[in-house]
Structure formats: structure tokens, C-alpha cells
Coordinates of C-alpha atoms in Angstrom, one line a residue:
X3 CA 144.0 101.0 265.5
X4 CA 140.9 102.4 267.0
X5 CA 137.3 101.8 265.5
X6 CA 135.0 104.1 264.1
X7 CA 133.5 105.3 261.3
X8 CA 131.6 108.7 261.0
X9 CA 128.1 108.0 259.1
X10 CA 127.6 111.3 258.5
X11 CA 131.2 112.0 257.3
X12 CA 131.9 109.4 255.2
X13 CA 127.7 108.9 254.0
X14 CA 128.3 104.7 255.1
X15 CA 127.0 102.5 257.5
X16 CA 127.0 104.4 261.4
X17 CA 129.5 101.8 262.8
X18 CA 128.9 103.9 266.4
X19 CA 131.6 103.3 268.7
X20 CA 135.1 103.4 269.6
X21 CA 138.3 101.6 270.3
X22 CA 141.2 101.2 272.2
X23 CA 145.1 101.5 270.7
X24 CA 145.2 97.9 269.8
X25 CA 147.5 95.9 267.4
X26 CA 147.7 93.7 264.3
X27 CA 146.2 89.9 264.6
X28 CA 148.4 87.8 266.1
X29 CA 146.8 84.5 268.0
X30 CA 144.8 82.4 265.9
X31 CA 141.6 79.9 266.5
X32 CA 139.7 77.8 264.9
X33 CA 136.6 79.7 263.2
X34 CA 133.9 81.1 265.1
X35 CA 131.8 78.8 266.2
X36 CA 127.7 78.8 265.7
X37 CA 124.9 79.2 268.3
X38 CA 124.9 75.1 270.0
X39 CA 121.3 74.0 269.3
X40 CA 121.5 73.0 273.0
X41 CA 123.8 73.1 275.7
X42 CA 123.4 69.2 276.5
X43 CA 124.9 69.5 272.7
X44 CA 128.1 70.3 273.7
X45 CA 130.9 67.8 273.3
X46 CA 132.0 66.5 276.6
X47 CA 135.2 67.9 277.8
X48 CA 136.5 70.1 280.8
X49 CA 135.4 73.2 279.7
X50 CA 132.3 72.6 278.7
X51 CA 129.8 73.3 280.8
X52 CA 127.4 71.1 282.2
X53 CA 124.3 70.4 281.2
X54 CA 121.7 73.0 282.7
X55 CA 118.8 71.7 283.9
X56 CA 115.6 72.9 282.4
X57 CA 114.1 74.0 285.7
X58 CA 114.1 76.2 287.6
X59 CA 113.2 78.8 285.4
X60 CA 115.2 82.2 286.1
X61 CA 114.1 85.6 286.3
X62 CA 113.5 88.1 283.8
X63 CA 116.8 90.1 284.8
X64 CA 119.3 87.0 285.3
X65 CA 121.0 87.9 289.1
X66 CA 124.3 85.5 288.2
X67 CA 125.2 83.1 290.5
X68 CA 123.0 83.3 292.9
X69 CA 120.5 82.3 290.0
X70 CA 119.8 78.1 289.9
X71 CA 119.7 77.7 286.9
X72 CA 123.1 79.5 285.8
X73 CA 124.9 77.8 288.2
X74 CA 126.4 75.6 286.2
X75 CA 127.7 77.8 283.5
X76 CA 129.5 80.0 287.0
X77 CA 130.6 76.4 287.7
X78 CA 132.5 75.5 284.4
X79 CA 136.2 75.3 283.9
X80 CA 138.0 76.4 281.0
X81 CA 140.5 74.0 279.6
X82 CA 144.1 76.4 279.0
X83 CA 146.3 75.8 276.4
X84 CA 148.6 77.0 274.3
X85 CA 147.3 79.5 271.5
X86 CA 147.8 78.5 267.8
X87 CA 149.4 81.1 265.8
X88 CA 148.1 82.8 262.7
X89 CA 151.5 81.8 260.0
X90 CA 150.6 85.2 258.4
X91 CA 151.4 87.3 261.8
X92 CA 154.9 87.7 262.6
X93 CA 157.0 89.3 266.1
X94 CA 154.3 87.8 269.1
X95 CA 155.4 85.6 271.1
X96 CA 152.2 83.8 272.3
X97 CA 154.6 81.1 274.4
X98 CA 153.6 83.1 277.0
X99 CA 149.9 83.1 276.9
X100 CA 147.3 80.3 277.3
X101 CA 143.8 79.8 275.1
X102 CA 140.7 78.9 276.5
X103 CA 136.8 78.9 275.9
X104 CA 134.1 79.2 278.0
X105 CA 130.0 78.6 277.2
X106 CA 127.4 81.1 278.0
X107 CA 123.8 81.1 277.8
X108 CA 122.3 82.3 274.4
X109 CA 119.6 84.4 276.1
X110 CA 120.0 84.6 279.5
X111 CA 116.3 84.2 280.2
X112 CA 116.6 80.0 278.7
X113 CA 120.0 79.1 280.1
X114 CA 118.8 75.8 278.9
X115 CA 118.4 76.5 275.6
X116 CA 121.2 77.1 273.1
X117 CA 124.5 78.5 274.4
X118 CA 127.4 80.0 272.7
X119 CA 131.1 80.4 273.0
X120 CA 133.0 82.8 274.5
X121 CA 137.1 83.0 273.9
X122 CA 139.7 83.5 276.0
X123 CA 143.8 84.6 276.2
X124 CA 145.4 85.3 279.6
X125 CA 149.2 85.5 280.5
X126 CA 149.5 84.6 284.5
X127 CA 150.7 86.6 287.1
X128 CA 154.8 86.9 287.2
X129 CA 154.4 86.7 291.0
X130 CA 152.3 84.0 291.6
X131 CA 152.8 84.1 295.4
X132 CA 151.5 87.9 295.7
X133 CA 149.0 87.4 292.9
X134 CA 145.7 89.6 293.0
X135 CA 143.5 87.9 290.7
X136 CA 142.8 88.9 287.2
X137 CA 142.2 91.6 285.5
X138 CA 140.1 91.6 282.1
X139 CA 140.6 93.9 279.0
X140 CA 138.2 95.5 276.7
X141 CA 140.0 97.6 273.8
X142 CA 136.4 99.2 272.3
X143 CA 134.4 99.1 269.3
X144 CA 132.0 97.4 270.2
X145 CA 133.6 94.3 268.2
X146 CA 137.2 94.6 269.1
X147 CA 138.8 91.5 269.7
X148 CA 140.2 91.4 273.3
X149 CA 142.7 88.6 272.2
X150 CA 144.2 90.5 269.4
X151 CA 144.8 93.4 271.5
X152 CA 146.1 91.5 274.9
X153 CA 148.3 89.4 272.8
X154 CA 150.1 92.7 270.9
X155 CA 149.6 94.7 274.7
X156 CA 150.4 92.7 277.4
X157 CA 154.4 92.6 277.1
X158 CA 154.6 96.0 275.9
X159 CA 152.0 98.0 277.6
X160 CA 150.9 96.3 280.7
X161 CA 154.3 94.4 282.5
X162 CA 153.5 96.2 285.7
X163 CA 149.9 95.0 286.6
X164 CA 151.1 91.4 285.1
X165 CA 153.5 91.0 287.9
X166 CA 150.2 90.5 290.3
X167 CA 147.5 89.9 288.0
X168 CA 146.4 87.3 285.7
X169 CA 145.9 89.5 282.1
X170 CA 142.7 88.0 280.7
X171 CA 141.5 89.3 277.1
X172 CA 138.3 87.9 275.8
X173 CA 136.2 88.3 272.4
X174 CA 132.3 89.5 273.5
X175 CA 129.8 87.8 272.2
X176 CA 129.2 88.3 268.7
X177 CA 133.0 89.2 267.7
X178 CA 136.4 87.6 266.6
X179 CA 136.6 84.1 268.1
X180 CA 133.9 83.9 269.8
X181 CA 130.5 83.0 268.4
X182 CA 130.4 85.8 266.0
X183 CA 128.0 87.5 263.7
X184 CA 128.6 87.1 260.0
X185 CA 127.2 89.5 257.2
X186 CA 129.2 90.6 254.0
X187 CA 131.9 88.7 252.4
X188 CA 135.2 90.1 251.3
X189 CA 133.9 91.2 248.3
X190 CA 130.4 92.7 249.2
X191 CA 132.3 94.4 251.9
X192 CA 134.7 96.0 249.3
X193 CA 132.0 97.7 247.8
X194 CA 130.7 98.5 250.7
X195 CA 133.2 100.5 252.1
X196 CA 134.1 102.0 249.0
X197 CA 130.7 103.7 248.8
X198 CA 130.5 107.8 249.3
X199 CA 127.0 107.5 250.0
X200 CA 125.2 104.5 251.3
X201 CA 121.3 103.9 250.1
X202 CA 118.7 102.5 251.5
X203 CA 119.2 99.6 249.0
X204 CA 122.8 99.2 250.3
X205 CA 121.8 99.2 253.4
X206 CA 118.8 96.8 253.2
X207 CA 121.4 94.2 251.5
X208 CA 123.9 94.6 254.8
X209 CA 120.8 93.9 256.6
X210 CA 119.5 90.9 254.7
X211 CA 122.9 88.8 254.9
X212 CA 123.5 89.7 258.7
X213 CA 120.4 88.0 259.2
X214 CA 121.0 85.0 256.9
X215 CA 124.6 84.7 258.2
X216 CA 123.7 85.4 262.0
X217 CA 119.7 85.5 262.5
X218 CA 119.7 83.8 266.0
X219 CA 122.5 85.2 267.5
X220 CA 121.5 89.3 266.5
X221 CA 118.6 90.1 268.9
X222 CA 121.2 88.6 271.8
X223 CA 124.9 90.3 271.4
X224 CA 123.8 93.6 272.9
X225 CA 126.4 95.1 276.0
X226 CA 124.0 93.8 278.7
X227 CA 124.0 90.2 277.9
X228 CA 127.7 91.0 277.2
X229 CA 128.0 92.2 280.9
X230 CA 126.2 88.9 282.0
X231 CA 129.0 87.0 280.2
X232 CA 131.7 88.9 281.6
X233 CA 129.9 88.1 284.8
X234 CA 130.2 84.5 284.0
X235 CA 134.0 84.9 283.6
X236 CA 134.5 86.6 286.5
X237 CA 133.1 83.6 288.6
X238 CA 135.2 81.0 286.1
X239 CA 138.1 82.5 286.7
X240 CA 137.6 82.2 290.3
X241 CA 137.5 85.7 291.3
X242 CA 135.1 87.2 294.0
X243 CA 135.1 90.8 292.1
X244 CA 136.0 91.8 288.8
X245 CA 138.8 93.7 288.1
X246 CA 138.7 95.7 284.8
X247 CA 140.4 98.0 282.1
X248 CA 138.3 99.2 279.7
X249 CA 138.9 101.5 276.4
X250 CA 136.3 103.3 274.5
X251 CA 133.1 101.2 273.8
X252 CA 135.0 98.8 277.1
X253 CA 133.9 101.8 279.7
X254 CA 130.3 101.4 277.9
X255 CA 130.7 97.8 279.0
X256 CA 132.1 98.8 282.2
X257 CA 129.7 101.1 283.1
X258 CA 126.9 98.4 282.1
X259 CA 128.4 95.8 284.5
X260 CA 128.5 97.9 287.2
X261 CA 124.9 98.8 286.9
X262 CA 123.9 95.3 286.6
X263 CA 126.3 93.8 289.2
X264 CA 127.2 96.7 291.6
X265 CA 128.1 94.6 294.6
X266 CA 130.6 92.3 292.2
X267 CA 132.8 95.6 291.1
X268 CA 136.2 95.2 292.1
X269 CA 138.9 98.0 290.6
X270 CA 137.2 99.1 287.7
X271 CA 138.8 101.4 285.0
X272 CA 137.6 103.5 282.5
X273 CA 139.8 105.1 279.9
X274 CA 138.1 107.4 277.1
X275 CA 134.9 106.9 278.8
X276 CA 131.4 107.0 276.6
X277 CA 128.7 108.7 278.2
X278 CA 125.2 106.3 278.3
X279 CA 123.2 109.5 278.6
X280 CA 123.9 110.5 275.1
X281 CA 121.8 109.5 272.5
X282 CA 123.1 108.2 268.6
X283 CA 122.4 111.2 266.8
X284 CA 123.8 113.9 269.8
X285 CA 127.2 111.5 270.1
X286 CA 127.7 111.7 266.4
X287 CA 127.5 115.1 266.2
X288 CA 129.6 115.7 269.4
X289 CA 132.4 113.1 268.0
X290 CA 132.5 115.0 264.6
X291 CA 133.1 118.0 266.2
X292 CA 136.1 116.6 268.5
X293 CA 137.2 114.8 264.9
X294 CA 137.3 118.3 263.2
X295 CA 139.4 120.2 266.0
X296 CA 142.0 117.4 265.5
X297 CA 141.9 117.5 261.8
X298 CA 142.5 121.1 262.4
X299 CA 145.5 120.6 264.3
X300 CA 147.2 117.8 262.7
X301 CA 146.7 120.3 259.1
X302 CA 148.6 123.4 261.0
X303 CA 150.9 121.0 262.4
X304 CA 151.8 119.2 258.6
X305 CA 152.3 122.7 257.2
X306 CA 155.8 122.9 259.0
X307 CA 157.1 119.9 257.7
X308 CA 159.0 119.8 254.7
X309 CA 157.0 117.2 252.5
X310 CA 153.7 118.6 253.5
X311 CA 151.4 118.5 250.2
X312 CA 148.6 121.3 252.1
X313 CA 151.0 124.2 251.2
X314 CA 152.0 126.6 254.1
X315 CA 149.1 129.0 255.4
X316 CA 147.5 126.6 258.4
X317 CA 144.5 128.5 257.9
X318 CA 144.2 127.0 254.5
X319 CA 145.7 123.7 254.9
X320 CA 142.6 122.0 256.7
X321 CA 140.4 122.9 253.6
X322 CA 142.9 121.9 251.1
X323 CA 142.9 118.5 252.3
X324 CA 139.1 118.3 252.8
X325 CA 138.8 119.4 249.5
X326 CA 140.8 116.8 248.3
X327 CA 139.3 114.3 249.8
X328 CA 136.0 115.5 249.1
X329 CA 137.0 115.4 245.4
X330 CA 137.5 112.1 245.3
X331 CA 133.8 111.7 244.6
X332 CA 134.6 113.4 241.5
X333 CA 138.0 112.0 240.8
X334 CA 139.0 108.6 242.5
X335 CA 141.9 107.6 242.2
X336 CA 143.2 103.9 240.9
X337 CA 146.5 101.9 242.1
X338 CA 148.6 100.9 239.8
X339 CA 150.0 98.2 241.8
X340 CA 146.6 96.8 242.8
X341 CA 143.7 98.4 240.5
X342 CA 142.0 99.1 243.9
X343 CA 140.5 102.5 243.6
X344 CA 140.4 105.0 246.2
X345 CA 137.2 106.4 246.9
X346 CA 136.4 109.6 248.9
X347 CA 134.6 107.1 251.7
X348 CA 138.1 105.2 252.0
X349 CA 140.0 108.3 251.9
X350 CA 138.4 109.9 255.0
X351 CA 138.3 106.6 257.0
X352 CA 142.1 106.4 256.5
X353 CA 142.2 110.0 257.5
X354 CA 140.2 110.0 260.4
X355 CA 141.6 106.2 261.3
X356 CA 144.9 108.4 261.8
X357 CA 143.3 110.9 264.0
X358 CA 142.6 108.8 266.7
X359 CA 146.4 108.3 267.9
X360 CA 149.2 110.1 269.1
X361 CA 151.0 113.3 267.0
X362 CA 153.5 110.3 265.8
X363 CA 150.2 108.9 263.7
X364 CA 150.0 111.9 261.4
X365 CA 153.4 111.1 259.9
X366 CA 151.4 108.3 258.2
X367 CA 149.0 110.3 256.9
X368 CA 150.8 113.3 255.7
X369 CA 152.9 110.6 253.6
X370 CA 149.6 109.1 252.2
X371 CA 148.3 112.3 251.2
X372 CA 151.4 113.3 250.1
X373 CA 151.7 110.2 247.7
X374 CA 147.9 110.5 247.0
X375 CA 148.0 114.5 246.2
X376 CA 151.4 115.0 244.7
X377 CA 151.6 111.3 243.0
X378 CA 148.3 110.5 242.2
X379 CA 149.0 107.4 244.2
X380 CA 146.4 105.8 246.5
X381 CA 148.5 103.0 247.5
X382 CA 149.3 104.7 251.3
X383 CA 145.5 106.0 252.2
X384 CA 144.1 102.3 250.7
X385 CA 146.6 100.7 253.4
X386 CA 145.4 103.3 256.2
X387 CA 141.6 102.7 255.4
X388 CA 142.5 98.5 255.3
X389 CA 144.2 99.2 259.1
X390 CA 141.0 101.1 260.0
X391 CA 138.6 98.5 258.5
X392 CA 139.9 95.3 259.5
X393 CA 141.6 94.2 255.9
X394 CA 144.5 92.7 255.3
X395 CA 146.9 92.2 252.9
X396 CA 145.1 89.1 251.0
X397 CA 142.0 91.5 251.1
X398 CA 140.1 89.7 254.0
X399 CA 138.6 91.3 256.4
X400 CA 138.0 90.5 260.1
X401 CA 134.1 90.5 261.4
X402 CA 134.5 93.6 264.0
X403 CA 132.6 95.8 261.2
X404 CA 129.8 93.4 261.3
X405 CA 129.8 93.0 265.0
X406 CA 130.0 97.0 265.3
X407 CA 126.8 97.2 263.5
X408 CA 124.9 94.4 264.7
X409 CA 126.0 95.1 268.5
X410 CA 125.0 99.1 268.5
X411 CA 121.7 98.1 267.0
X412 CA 121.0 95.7 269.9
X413 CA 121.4 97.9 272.3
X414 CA 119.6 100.9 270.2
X415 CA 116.1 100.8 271.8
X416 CA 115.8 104.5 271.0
X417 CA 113.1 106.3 268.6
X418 CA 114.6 107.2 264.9
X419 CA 115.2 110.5 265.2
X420 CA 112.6 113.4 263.2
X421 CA 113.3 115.2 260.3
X422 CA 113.8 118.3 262.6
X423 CA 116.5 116.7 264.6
X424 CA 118.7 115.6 261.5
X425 CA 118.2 119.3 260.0
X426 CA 119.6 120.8 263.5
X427 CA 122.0 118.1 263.3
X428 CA 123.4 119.0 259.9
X429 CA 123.4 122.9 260.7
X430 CA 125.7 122.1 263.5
X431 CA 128.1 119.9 261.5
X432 CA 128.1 122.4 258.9
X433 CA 128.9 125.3 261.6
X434 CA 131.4 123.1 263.7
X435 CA 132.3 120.3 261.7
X436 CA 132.3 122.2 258.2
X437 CA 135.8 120.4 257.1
X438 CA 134.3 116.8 257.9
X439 CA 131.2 117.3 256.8
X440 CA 130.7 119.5 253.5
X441 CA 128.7 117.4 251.1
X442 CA 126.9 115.8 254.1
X443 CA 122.8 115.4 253.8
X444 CA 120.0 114.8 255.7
X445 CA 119.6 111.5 253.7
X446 CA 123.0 110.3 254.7
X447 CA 122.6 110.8 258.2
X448 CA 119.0 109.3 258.4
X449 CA 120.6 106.1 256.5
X450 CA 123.9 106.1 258.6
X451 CA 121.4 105.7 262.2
X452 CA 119.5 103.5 260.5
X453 CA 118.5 100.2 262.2
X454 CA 116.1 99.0 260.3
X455 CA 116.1 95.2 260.4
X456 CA 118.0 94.7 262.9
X457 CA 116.1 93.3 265.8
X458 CA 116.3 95.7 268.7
X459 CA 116.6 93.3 272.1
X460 CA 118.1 93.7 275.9
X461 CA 117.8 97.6 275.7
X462 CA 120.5 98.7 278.4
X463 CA 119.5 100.6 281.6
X464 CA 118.8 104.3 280.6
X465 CA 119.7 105.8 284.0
X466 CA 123.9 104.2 284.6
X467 CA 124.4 105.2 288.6
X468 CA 125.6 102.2 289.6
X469 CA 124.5 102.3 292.6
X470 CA 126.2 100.7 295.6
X471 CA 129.4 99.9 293.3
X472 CA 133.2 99.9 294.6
X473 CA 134.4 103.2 293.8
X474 CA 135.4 103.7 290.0
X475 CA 138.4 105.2 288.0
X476 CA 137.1 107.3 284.9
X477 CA 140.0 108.8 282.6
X478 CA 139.8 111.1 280.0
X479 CA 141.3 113.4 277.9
X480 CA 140.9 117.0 277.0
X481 CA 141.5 116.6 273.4
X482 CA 140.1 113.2 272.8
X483 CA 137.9 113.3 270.0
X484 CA 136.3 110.0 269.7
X485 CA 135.0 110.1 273.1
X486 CA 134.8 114.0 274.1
X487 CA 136.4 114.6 277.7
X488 CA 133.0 116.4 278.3
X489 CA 131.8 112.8 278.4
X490 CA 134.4 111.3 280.5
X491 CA 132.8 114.7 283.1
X492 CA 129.4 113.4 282.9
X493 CA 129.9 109.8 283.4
X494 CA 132.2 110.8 286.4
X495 CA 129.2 112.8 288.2
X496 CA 126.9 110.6 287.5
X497 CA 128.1 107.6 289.1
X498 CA 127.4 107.2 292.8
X499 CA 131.4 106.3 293.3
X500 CA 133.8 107.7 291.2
X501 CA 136.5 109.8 290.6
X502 CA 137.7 112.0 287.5
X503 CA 141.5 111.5 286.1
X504 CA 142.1 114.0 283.2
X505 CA 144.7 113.7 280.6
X506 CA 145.2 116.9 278.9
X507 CA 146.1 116.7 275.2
X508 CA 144.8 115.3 271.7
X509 CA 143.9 111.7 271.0
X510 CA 141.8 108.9 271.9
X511 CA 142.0 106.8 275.2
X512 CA 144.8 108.0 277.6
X513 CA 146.6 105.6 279.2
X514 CA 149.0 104.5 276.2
X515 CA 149.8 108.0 276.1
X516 CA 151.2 109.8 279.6
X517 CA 153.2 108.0 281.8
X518 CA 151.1 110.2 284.6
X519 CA 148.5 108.3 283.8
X520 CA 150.0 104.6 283.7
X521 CA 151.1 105.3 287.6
X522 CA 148.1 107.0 288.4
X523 CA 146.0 103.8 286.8
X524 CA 148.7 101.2 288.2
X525 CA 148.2 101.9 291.7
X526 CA 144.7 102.2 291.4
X527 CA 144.6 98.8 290.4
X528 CA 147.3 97.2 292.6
X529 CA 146.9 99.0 295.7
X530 CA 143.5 100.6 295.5
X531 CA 145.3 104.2 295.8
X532 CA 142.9 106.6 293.7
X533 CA 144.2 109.5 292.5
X534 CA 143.1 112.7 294.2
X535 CA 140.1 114.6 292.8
X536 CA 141.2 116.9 290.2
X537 CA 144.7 115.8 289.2
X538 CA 145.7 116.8 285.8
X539 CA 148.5 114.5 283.6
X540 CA 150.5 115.5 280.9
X541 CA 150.8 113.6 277.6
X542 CA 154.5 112.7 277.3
X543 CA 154.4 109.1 275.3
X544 CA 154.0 110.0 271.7
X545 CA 155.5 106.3 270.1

């Protein structure tokens, strides 16, 4: 399931970003590993890299290869082999994939200083002998794990491109496998979720232990120094361009790669494409808007099933459930299977977690707020909200919320916005967003953009043009409302090569969901066939 949590909706923690379609966890590795005091501390072995010398110095924007003193991180190779499974995943096969790790420079501007590790899946090419090269996956967030998602995608989702590619899935900096930033345990991150209205005290605390967990690494996991590393991979992999699929938050980290390596750019692809221009406060609003339109449709679409709890005017049906959900404030609602109580900030994340998909999704949550409304059972929503927020059944959670946070804030080099820009904010959520965003406050919004402590470093290019790239594949979709198709416009026009391939229909990311789209985007990346300027797909994959 996608990423993303409404601050403004849900009065938590602005975890700004999005996500691919993914899947559960399925390959497994060792923990995360911590910043290297040094890279001459590495253990010896084949894929570490060698020991950078401490001279020469590079320059203030590292140039890759080219650079002296990165060299030998370009120069590494990755030890393959077979990926571990997680005993409490069942149904992926990861015979068919191979593990690696690669080391990258901490900060980019001391390669010889402390590095950290990146992680790795692929599945090789079926035919070898016509093989292109690889092609690297980013599913969103920012602090999706490229590894869970390749290993649950590949097979079903991506067979064609796997004939002539290598499929290569990595964790960014900061995330899953890789070295990755650490804040709240389980337990603190229970509460956390479960709160309606974050304080500044809450907020202070998530601060506090992301710095005691992951001080050093926080002012570096920002999407430039993750372009760099992808950068890095490229060259280890032995490709001369990059080749590249990226969901949600992925066109973000797209986009920044080919700004900051233009003449590198291979095929790129960007499906459900974020628009850099837009600033924190203006995207939230814009999302909650596209969030409302779909909570709008899925309520007129639930009052012609049969065990719809929202009655059957569909003019009513969208307040009935925010009102509900709203309520919860009020009147939580405790499992009795569990004794986890449902909140009204876990009820709208499961919600809005089953927005993001395909029609089929709103089966699920028509059932939980069936159960929920009708039952008094929370069981269902609790399960949707877990999906959403990286829980699972033993009540841990994975680290993507952590990495969300700590990843937007590094690249957040932007002014806090005034008091007048929240109040014009909040009239427009309560004029076009009223469902979504009733009991919504200036105080919650101010909190949910809120920084504070984090350290703000490796602000990203504000003006993306990408100048003297390969042309570019942007996708998006008329009814997405995670990333708003208006976005997927912008980004389009505003990079010097690129063309516009529009999905029309509800839900996030398109290519999962029109098999115009898959053909469109295949050929694009095997032959280097781009769709003509203006071609509209239909949405005809709704599993």
C-alpha cells in the first residue's frame, strides 16, 4: 500500500509524500546497519569498497565519476547472493532474486569520511543474450523499501521488461535495509499514531529520539545525496545510463537525478509524478483536495452495495462516514480481541490508506466501516491503518514512517509558512476538503509542517529543468489524488525533454492500473518508442 498521511486531516506528524502499489515484506536482512566511523573501517570483502584516499578533496557539488576521490566507491563490486527470507512472510519466491550491498559516502563532500550502506535485490534479465542493462525501481514515500516492493512486483507486475533488463530494487539511504534512521519504538509509535491531534510536546519527543537514534545520518538522507547514490549504482552495476521507474516520491527522485546528472539519463519513467515547484503547505492542500473528490466517489459508489453502512442518498453518504470518523474523537472504539482502541487518527489513515488504489480497494473499507459502524468492531479499520503504517501482526512496525519524516525534512530548506498562509490554507480545506477536514485548526497544520529539529541539509535544486537530459516519460492520472494530474502537467512542461502520458481515472500511480499504459511504458523502456504527445489510456486493471 501507498504512503501518506494527511497532517492536516488526521492533526499527526506531516509524513509528506507518496507511494507506489507495493506489497507485504517478503526478503529479509540482517538489521540496518550504522553510519561506518570510516570507510578504511569496512571489513574486507568484495563489495566493500576500497579505501578512499583522503586527497584529493572534491567539490562542493560531487560530479560522480569523473570526481577522484569517488572513484573508488564507482569502482566497487557488490557481492550477489541469495536473499534470506523473513519466516513470518509466506507465497515469494526469492529463489529467483539475488542480495547485495554497496557503500556510499556519508556526505558526499568527505567521501573519506564515514560511509554507509546501501541494499540491494535484482532478478537478471531472462534473455541474457539481448539483455539491455538494468533498470532500477523506486515505489515512493520517501522511505519505501525498493526490495519489498521488487520482490512482491517483479513476477507479477514487471515479466515483460525482465526478459531484457536486470530488475534492481534498492532501499535509499536512510530506509529499510539500508543504513536507516531510527526514532520511536513500537510502543512510542503506538501512541503516536493513535493521537487526533499531535502537540508540540509530541512532536518535540519524535524529534528528540530521531536524533538520539540517528543524529549523524539526519542532515544527509535528503533526495539529492539519494540521487548521488543512485548515481553510484548506476556505475556499479556497470551501466553507462540509468534506466528508471519511478512511483510517487520515485519521480521526485527521478526528477532530482536528472537535474544533477542530465547527461547520465537513460529511459527514465515517471508514474504519478510530484511536482518540485510546489511548496509543503500548497501540496497538502492540493492532495486533500484530490483525497476528498475520491472519498466522494468511493461513498456514492458504497451506497449501491447491499452491506453499505452510509445508508442510500450519495449526497449524504460522504458525511455520514466523516462524521463517524470524526466522532471517534468523542467515542473510540476498543477490540475485543486485541484491547487496541481505534482512534479517529487510525480511522482516517485506514480510510484514506484505501483511497489510494483501484475501485477493488473500497471493498475493504466498506467492510471495516461496516464492522466498525454497525458492530462496534474496530478490528478491520485497526488492520487497514497497520497496512498503511507499516505494522504488523506482532505490533512492529517497519522504519518507513521514520525515514518519511526525517527525509522530507532534509530536503525542506523552505521558510515556515505565516499565520496568514495557514488561515487561507484552512479556508480552502474547509471549502474543498470540508469532509476531510472538519475539525481541522490552524494549530494542527502549523505542527503537522513542522521541522523543528530536524537539521535541514542538501536543499534540492529549486528550478528541476533538467537540462540536456534524454527525453523523459511522465505519466499521470486524471483522478489521482495523491499526486494531482495537474502536477504530472507541470512537471511535463517544465522539463526541457519530456512527454505527457495521461491515464484517465481515480487512483494513485498508473501503471498497475491500464494495460494502455503498461505497453505504452514497455516500449518506452525497451525500444525507446515514446508515446505520441497527447495519448489518453483507459483504466481497465481494477485487481
Amino acid at each position: 500500500m501507498s504512503r501518506r498521511i494527511l497532517p492536516a486531516v488526521l492533526g499527526v506528524t506531516a509524513l509528506a509524500g507518496c507511494g507506489g502499489s507495493g506489497g507485504t515484506t517478503a526478503a529479509k536482512s540482517p538489521a540496518a546497519p550504522s553510519v561506518v566511523a570510516s570507510a578504511s573501517a569496512v571489513a574486507p570483502s568484495p563489495s566493500a569498497a576500497p579505501t578512499p584516499s583522503p586527497s584529493p578533496t572534491p567539490t562542493a557539488h560531487p560530479t560522480g565519476a569523473a570526481d577522484p576521490a569517488l572513484q573508488s566507491f564507482y569502482g566497487q563490486q557488490i557481492s550477489w547472493a541469495s536473499c534470506s527470507a523473513d519466516p513470518d512472510q509466506q507465497g515469494t519466491d526469492l529463489s529467483v532474486f539475488q542480495c547485495g550491498t554497496a557503500h556510499v559516502p556519508l556526505d558526499y563532500t568527505n567521501p573519506a569520511g564515514d560511509t554507509i550502506d546501501i541494499a540491494l535485490i535484482r532478478k537478471t534479465a531472462v534473455q541474457q543474450g539481448q539483455r539491455l542493462g538494468s533498470l532500477f525501481f523506486n515505489p515512493g514515500g520517501p522511505g519505501g523499501s525498493g526490495i519489498d516492493y521488487l520482490s512482491n512486483t517483479a513476477v507479477s507486475q514487471f515479466k515483460t521488461l525482465n526478459q531484457r533488463y536486470d530488475l534492481v530494487g534498492f532501499d535509499p539511504r536512510g530506509v529499510g535495509r539500508s543504513t536507516a534512521v531510527h526514532c520511536l519504538d513500537d510502543a512510542a509509535r503506538d501512541k503516536f499514531n493513535a493521537q487526533d491531534h499531535a502537540t508540540p510536546t509530541s512532536m518535540k519527543d519524535f524529534e528528540s529520539a530521531c536524533a538520539a537514534g540517528s543524529g549523524k545520518l539526519l542532515p544527509f538522507v535528503g533526495t539529492v545525496n539519494a540521487a548521488r547514490d543512485l548515481d553510484v549504482l548506476r556505475g556499479v552495476v556497470g551501466d553507462q545510463k540509468l534506466n528508471y521507474l519511478g512511483f510517487s516520491y520515485g519521480t521526485y527522485l527521478g526528477t532530482v537525478y536528472a537535474q544533477e546528472f542530465p547527461d547520465r539519463t537513460g529511459r527514465l519513467v515517471l508514474d504519478g509524478a510530484m511536482d518540485p515547484s510546489v511548496d509543503a503547505l500548497d501540496a497538502d492542500v492540493q492532495q486533500q483536495i484530490g483525497f476528498e473528490g475520491v472519498f466522494e466517489h468511493f461513498a456514492a459508489d458504497c451506497v449501491k452495495q447491499s452491506d453499505c453502512p452510509l445508508g442510500s442518498d450519495p449526497q449524504a453518504a460522504a458525511k455520514k462516514a466523516a462524521d463517524f470518523l470524526d466522532g471517534l474523537q468523542e467515542h473510540p472504539l476498543t477490540s475485543a480481541k486485541s484491547g487496541r482502541t481505534l482512534t479517529s487518527a487510525e480511522g482516517w489513515t485506514g480510510a484514506l490508506g484505501m483511497l489510494y488504489g483501484s475501485a477493488k480497494d473500497w471493498d475493504y473499507l466498506r467492510i471495516g466501516l461496516s464492522q466498525a459502524m454497525r458492530l462496534h468492531s474496530p478490528d478491520m479499520m485497526l488492520a487497514l491503518a497497520d497496512n498503511y503504517n507499516g505494522r504488523d501482526e506482532k505490533g512492529h512496525y517497519s522504519n518507513e514512517a521514520d525515514a518519511n519524516m526525517a527525509i522530507n525534512c532534509a530536503d525542506d530548506g523552505s521558510a515556515a509558512p505565516t499565520d496568514d498562509q495557514l488561515q487561507q490554507a484552512l479556508q480552502q480545506l474547509h471549502d474543498k476538503a470540508s469532509y476531510l477536514n472538519g475539525r481541522v485548526t490552524v494549530d494542527d497544520l502549523r505542527i503537522g509542517l513542522d521541522c523543528g529539529a530536524f537539521p535541514a541539509h542538501g536543499t534540492p535544486p529549486q528550478a528541476i529543468t533538467a537540462a540536456g537530459s534524454a527525453p523523459i516519460l511522465v505519466v499521470g492520472s486524471t483522478g489521482d489524488d495523491a499526486t494531482p494530474y495537474a502536477w504530472a502537467q507541470h512537471l511535463a512542461a517544465t522539463l526541457s525533454q519530456a512527454t505527457l502520458l495521461t491515464r484517465d481515472g481515480d487512483g494513485h500511480t498508473a501503471y498497475d492500473k491500464s494495460s494502455c499504459v503498461q505497453t505504452a511504458v514497455n516500449a518506452f523502456l525497451l525500444a525507446g518508442t515514446m508515446p505520441a504527445a497527447g495519448t489518453h489510456c483507459s483504466t481497465d486493471i481494477t485487481g
